XYZ file of C-alpha atoms in Angstrom:
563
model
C -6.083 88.073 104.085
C -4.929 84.554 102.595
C -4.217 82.062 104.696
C -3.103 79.159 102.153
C 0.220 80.498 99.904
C 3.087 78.429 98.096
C 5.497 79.685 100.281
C 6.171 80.835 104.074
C 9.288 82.949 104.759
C 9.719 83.364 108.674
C 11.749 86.387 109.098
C 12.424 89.351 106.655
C 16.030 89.943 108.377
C 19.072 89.589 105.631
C 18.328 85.946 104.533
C 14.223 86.135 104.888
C 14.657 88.669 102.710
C 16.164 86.896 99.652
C 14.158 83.835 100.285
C 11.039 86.392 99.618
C 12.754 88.034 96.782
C 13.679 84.303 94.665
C 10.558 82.508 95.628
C 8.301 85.684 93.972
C 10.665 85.582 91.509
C 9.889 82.347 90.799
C 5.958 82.642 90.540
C 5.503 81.636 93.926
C 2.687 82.987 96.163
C 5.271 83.987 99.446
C 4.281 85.652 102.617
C 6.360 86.826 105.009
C 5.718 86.547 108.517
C 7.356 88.800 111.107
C 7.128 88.724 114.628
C 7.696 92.653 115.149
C 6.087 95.851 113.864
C 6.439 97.130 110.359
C 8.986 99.335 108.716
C 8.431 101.210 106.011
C 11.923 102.376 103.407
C 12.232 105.995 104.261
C 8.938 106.575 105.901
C 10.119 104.966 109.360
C 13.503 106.353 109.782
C 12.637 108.586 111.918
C 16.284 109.835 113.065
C 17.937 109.551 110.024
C 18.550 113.178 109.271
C 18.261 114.171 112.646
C 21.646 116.351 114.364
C 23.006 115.584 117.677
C 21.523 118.210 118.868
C 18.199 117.389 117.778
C 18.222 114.474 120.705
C 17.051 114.965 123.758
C 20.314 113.896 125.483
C 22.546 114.128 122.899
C 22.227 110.857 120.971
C 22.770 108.750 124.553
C 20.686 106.712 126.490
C 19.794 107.447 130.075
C 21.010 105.858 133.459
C 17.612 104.669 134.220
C 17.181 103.434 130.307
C 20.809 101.602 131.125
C 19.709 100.334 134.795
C 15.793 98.729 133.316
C 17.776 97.374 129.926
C 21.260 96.488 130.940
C 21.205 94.335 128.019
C 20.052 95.472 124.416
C 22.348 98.912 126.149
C 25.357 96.669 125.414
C 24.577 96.752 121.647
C 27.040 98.412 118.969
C 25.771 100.993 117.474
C 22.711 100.944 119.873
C 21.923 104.985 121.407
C 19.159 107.175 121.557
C 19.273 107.525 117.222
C 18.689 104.025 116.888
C 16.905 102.597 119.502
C 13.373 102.119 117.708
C 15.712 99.449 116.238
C 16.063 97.156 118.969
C 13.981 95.544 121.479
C 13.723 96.235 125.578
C 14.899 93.679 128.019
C 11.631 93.095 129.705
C 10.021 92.612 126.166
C 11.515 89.775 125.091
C 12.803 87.415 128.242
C 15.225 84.407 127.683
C 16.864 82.171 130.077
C 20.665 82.398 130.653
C 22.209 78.871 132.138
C 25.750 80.659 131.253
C 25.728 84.076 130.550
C 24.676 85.034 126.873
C 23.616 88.434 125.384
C 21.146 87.824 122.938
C 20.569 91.054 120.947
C 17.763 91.320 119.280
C 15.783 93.607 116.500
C 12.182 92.849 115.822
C 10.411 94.573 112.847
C 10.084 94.192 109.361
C 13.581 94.489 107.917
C 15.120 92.554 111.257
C 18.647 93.215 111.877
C 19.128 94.584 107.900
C 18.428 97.663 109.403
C 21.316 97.517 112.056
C 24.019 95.385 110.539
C 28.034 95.747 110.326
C 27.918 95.631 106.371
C 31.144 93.592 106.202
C 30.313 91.198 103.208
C 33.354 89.184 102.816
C 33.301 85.667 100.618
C 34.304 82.883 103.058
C 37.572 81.113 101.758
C 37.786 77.069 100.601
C 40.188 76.834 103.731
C 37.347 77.980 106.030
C 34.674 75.164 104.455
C 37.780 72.299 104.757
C 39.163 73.287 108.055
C 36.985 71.856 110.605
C 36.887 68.465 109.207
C 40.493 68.238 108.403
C 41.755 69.551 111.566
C 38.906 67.495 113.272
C 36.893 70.379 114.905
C 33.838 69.988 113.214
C 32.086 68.188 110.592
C 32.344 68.434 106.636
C 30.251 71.072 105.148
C 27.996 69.664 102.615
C 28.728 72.067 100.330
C 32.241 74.024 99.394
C 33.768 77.539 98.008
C 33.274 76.317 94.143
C 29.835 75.622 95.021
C 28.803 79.117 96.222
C 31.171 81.434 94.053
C 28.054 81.313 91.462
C 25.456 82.424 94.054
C 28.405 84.540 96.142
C 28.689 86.169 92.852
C 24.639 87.036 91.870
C 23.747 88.513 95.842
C 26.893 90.802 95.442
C 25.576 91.870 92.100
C 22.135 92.439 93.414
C 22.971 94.366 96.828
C 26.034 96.088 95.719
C 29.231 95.368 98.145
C 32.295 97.754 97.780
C 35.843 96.811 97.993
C 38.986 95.893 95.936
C 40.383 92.486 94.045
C 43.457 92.174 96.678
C 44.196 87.622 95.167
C 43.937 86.663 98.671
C 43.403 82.993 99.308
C 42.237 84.116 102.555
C 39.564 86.284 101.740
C 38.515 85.409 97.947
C 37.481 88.365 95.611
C 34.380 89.154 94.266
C 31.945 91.162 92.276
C 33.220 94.620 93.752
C 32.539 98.318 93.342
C 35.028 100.919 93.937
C 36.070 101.426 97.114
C 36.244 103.873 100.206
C 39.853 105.849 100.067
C 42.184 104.980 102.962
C 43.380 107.801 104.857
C 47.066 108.838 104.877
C 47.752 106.620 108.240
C 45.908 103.481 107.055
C 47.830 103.638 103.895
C 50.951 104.074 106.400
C 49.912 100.933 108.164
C 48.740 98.847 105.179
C 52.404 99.552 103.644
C 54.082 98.995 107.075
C 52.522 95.396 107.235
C 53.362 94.549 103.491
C 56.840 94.987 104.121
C 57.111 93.460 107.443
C 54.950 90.689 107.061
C 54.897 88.815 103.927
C 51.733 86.124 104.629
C 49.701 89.428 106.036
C 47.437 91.612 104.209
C 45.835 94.821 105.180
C 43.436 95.949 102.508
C 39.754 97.291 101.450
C 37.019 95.801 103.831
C 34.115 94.295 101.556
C 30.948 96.230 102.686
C 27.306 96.451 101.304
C 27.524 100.314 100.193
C 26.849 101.433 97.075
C 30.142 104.317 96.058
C 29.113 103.756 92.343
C 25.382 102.420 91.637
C 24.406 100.504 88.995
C 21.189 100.869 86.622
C 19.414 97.969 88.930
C 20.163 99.741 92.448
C 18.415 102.748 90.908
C 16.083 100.969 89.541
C 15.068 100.243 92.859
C 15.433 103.847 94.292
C 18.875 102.876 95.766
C 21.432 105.909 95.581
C 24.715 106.236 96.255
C 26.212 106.291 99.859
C 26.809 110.030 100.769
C 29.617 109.234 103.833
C 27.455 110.348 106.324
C 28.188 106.830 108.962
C 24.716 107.338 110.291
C 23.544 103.807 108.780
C 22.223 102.257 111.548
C 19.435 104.750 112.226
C 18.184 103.932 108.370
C 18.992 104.950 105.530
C 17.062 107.189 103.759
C 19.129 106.841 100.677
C 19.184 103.209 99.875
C 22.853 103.190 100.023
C 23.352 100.146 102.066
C 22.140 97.025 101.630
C 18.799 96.195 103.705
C 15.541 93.941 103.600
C 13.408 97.200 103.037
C 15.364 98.563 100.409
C 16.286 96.089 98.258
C 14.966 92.385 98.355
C 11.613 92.974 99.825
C 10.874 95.844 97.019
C 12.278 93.528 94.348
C 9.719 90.835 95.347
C 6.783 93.477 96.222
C 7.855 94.181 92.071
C 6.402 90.879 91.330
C 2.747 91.093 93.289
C 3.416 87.685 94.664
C 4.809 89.338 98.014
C 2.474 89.077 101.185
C 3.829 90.605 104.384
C 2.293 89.821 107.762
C 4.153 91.868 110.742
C 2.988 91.430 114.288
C 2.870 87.603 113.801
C 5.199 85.544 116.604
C 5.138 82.063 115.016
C 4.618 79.545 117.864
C 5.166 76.624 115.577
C 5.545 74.643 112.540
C 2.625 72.524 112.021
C 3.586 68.743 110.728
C 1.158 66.233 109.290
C 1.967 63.287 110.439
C -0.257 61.412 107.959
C 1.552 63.686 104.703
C 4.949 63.063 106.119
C 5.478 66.964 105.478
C 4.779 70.312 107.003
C 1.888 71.881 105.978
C 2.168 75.584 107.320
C 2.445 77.416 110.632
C 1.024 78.456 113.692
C 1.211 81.901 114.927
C -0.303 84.546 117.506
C -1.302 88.135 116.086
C 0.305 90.554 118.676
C -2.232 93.627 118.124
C -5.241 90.893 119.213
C -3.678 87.545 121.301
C -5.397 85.525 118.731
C -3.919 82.268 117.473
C -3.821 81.866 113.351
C -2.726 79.389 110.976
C -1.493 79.548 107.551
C -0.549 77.010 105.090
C 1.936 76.447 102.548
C 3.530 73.737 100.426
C 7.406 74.932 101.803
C 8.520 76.833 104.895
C 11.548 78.576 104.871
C 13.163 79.202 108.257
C 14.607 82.427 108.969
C 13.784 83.749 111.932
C 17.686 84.372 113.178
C 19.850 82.009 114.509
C 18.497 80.997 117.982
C 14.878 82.226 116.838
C 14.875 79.500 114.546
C 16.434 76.735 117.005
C 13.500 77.857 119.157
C 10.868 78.039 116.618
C 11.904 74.044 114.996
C 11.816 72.991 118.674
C 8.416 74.132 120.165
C 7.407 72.472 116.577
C 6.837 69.088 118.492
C 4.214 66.341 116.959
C 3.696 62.874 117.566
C 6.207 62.027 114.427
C 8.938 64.716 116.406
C 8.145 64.759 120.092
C 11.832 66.812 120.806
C 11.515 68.927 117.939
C 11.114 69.001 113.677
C 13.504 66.580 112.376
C 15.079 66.278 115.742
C 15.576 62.043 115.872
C 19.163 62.548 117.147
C 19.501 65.445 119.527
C 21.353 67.515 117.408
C 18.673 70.409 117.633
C 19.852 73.323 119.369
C 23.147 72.090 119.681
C 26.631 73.014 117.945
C 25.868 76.723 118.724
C 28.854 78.867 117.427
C 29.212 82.706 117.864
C 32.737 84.876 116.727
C 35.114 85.760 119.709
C 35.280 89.812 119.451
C 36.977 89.944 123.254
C 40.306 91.166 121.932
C 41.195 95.204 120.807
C 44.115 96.974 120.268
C 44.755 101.021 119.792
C 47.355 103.569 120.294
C 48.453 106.625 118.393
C 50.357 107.846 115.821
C 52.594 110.846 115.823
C 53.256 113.370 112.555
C 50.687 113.430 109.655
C 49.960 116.457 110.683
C 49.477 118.278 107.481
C 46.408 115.795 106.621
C 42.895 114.968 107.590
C 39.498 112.860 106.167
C 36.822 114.169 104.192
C 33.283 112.447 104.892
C 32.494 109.702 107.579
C 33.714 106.486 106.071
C 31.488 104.164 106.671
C 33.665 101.304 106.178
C 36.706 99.445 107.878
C 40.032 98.316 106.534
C 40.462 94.048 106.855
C 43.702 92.172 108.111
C 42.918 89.039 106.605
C 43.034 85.894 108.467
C 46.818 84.329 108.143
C 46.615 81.865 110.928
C 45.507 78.055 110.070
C 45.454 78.939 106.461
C 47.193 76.223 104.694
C 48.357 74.219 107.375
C 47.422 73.775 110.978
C 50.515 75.310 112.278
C 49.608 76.946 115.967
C 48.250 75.934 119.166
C 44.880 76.736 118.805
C 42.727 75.864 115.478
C 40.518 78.285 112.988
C 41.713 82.022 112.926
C 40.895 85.427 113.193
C 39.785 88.310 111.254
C 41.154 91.743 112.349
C 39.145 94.696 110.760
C 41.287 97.666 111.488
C 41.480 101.924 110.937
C 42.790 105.136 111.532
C 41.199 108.578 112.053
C 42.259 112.002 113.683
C 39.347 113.055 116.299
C 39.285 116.288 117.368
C 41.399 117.832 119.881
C 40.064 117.321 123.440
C 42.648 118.279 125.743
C 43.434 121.705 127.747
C 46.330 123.658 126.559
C 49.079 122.634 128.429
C 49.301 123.446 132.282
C 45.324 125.482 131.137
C 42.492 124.778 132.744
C 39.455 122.675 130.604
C 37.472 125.800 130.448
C 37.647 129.333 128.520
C 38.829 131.162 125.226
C 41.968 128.812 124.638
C 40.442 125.629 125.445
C 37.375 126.465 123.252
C 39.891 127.649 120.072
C 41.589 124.439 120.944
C 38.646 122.331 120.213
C 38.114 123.383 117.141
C 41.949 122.166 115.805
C 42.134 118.374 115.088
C 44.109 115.796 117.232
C 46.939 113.343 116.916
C 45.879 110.604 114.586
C 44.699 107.442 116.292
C 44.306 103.715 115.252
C 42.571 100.553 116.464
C 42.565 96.729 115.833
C 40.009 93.981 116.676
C 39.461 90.435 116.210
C 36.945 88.563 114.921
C 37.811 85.322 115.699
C 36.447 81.601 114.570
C 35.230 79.713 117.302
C 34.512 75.567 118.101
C 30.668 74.494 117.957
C 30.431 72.081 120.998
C 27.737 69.608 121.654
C 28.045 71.176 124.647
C 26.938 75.210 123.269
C 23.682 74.427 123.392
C 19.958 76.215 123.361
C 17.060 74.569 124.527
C 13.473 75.236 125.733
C 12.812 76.377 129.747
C 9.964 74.272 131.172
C 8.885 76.653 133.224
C 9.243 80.319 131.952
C 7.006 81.690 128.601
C 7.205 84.211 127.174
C 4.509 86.971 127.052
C 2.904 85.113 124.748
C 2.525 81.851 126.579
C 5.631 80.201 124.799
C 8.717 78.447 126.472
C 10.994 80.842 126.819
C 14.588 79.732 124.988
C 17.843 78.814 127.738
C 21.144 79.685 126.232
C 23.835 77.519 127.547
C 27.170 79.003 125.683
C 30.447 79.217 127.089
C 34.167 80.405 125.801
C 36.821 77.390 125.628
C 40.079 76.725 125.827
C 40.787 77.404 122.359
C 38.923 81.048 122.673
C 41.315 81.992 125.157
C 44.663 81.139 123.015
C 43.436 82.602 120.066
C 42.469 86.032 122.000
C 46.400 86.098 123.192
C 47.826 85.323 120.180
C 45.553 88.366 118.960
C 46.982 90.626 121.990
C 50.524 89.479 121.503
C 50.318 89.895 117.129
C 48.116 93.098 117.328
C 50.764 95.147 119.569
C 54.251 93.578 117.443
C 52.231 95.181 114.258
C 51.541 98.460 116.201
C 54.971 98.903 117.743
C 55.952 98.164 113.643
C 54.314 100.651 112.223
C 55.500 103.091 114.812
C 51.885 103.733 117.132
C 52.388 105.070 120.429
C 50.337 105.218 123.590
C 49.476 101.086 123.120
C 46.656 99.842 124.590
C 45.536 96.111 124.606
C 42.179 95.015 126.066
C 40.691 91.140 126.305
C 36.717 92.472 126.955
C 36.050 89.266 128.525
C 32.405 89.782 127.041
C 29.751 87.494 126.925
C 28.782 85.439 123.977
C 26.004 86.787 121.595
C 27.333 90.575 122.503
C 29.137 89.502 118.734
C 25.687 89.425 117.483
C 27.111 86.038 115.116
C 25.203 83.444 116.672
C 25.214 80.397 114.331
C 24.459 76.793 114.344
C 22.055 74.709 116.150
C 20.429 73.101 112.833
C 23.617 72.763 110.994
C 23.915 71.229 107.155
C 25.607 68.090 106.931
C 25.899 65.067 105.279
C 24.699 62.272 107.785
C 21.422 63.229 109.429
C 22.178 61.266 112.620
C 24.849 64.209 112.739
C 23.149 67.319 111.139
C 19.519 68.521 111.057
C 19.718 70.047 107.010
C 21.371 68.665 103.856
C 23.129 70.250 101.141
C 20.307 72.200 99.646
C 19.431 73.639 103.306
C 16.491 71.314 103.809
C 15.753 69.008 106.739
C 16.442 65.668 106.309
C 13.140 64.399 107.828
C 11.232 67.266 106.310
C 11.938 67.736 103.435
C 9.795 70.979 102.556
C 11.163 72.853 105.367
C 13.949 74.422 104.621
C 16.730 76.389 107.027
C 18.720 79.471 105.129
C 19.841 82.066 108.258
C 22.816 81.750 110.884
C 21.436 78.099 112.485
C 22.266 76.457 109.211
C 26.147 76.727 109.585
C 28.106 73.907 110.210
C 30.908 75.971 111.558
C 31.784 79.799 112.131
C 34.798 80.674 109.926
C 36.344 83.422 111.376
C 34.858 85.937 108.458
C 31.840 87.647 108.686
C 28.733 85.406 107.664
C 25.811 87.519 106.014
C 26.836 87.126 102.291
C 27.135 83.301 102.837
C 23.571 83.420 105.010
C 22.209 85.098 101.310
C 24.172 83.190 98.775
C 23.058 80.131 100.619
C 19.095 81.843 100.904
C 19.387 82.161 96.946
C 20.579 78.969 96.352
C 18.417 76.849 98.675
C 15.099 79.176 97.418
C 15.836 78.578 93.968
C 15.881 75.089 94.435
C 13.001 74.894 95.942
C 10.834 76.667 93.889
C 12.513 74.208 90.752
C 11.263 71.349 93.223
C 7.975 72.529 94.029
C 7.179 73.172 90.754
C 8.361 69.444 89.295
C 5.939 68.220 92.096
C 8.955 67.178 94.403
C 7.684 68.736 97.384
């Protein structure tokens, strides 16, 4: 194998991905280094066509799996199908100063392979808002800024959904999307009349319902409705690492992948004023390896990368690469998911669903939006649906058991609906990750302490939630309300973010507007610790619009001799 390459890519997750697929693009001779096993497109799903039946306990996890991983058992979307996605507790330690859950995903692909989908473009109000209402610092870069690059990774991965002229939730480069079911167009109608500044419409989701000539291309096909993505899919359909960026930049033959590689550190040469490759430890032997490069890009997931930049000490960065001010690690931000809201719907009888939608209707945020006008700052996302389960109750005054109760099963049940937030929250000084000095890892390295913690402004925004969510319900005319506040921990969200935000003033942020660090200037930071704030929409398209952006300008750089 190599060890010298123009590029390093740490991570193939959503945004190590695309920084593989532009750099190759570009000429540049990239290799990927991931930390877990590798995954193969089709090959490695093992489960993916697999019936419940098929599962040893029915698609569910044990009591003794639960009791050794009380944990990575937490995870949505985590069972007995899916599991060869996700790590094991004992695996993978971490320190919790305040209580944290840190789900994780290691193998070639990352989280790709288990991600929500939702792919909506972040709004100018949600770059602006933290420094006008003075939560936050100024983003370095704005909404006009990434339309361009919004615009070319929803080309590429294919996101369906519908032009609604939200300010809110800005449209994009859509195909057509999933059909809402009788009820949801009931509530979406409900909510238009009610509520002029509120808008329940098409999710934005990375499924392909009408592929074009480059998803094919690729051996992409079109989504079949099955909602069995997280176990793989076989069919291309949604967008992941393994079937769509990482072939695109195999395509090129300038694509090395390394799996089994934990990178311990960044190596900096103190004497070149720039980083010169990396340090890692091959799992399958114990052995310690270096490569070198002329750029590293960072993209390891969010609190990955805050731990891989600070165990990258030198005599130039003693606390960590680029670190002069103590910013690393800090400014963590995560979305607040605690709040959910259900109940049923009577009637609509004479209707069901075809298929397994795979997607989710979206409230779009209306709080904050123009002005600061309530008692907390930032807003919420709700993502929202309806669907008719089957009947599961006894005939009346039956008993669960016999003839009746088994013909009952098979007839479908009152229609049921659900609502829950995704909400922005503050990064704090205070949210912070740092390095223990006294636990490692299995591999010998300092094991990461999350110090994370809800805030005042968590818990208004989760009430006003509660109290909104059940006025629209009780509109609409749902039944049989229930409210819940989860009181979950951080990083059960699965949105960390920050800890090496972009900024303008390095004594205040750790990258600059091209995603580079400002005392390292080949280095370069593209996945959730690069944002300055949370938003309260989902952030995966921005983590690869800002991937493309930041790997196209550094292959333009390294070629002019600039790095």
């Amino acid at each position: 194998m190599n060890t010298t390459y123009d590029a390093i890519v740490i991570g193939s997750g959503i945004s190590g991905g695309w920084a593989a697929k532009v750099l190759c693009e570009n000429g540049l001779k990239t290799c990927v280094v991931e930390r877990g096993r590798n995954v193969e497109h089709k090959k490695d799903y093992p489960t993916a066509h697999l019936q419940p039946w098929d599962f040893p306990h029915g698609g569910m996890m044990t009591n003794t799996f639960k009791e050794e991983n009380p944990l990575i058992s937490k995870a949505a979307g985590f069972g007995e199908d899916t599991a060869h996605f996700f790590i094991k507790d004992k695996d993978q330690p971490y320190v919790q100063e305040k209580p944290f859950d840190w789900i994780r995903g290691y193998q070639v692909g990352g989280k790709s392979l288990t991600w929500g989908r939702a792919c909506q473009r972040w709004s100018q109000s949600e770059f602006e808002a933290p420094s006008k209402y003075n939560y936050g610092i100024q983003w370095p870069v704005d909404y006009t800024e990434m339309a361009p690059w919004y615009h070319m990774v929803e080309d590429f991965i294919g996101v369906c959904g519908n032009k609604d002229g939200l300010a809110s939730m800005p449209d994009g480069e859509f195909l057509p999307p999933f059909e809402m079911n009788c009820v949801e167009q009931h509530m979406s109608k409900t909510i238009a009349d009610t509520y002029p500044d509120r808008h329940l419409v098409h999710g934005r989701w990375a499924h392909l319902t009408e592929p074009k000539e480059h998803h094919l291309a690729l051996g992409r096909g079109k989504c079949q409705s099955r909602n069995l993505c997280m176990r793989g899919c076989p069919f291309g359909a949604y967008f992941s690492s393994n079937s769509s960026t990482l072939p695109a930049a195999k395509k090129t033959e300038n694509l090395t992948i390394l799996s089994d590689a934990v990178v311990v550190k960044i190596i900096y040469d103190d004497d070149k004023k720039k980083a010169t490759g990396i340090e890692y430890i091959d799992t399958t032997t114990g052995e310690r390896q270096e490569l070198k490069a002329s750029i590293v890009f960072v993209n390891a997931s969010a609190l990955n990368s805050n731990l891989i930049l600070l165990n990258s000490t030198s005599d130039r960065f003693p606390n960590g690469l680029g670190n002069d001010h103590d910013i690393l690690g800090r400014y963590i931000g995560f979305h607040n998911y605690r709040g959910w809201t259900s109940g049923k719907f009577e009637g609509f009888k004479d209707t069901y669903v075809y298929g397994r939608n795979p997607s989710e209707l979206i409230l779009a945020n209306y709080r904050n939006v123009y002005k600061h006008d309530m008692p907390f700052v930032g807003g919420y996302t709700i993502f929202s649906g309806a669907s008719r389960p089957r009947n599961q109750e006894a005939p009346e005054n039956g008993p669960g058991i016999g003839a009746a109760y088994k013909e009952g099963l098979r007839l479908p049940g009152d229609w049921q609906a659900y609502m829950y937030m995704q909400g922005e929250t503050i990064p704090k000084a205070s949210n912070r990750v740092y390095l223990s000095n006294t636990e490692k890892d299995p591999w010998g390295i300092p094991q990461l302490v999350t110090d994370v913690n809800y805030d005042d402004n968590d818990e208004l925004m989760v009430q006003d939630f509660l109290t909104e969510s059940k006025a629209m319900f009780e509109t609409m005319g749902c039944t049989d309300i229930e409210q819940n506040d989860s009181k979950q921990a951080p990083g059960l969200d699965i949105h960390e973010m920050g800890g090496c935000r972009m900024g303008t003033d390095p004594k205040t942020s750790m990258l600059n507007e091209h995603n580079q660090l400002h005392l390292c200037k080949n280095v370069f930071v593209t996945d959730g610790a690069c944002m300055t704030s949370t938003g309260n929409q989902s952030p995966s398209l921005l983590y690869m619009a800002l991937t493309a952006r930041a790997a196209t300008y550094a292959a333009e750089q390294l070629k002019a001799q600039q790095l």
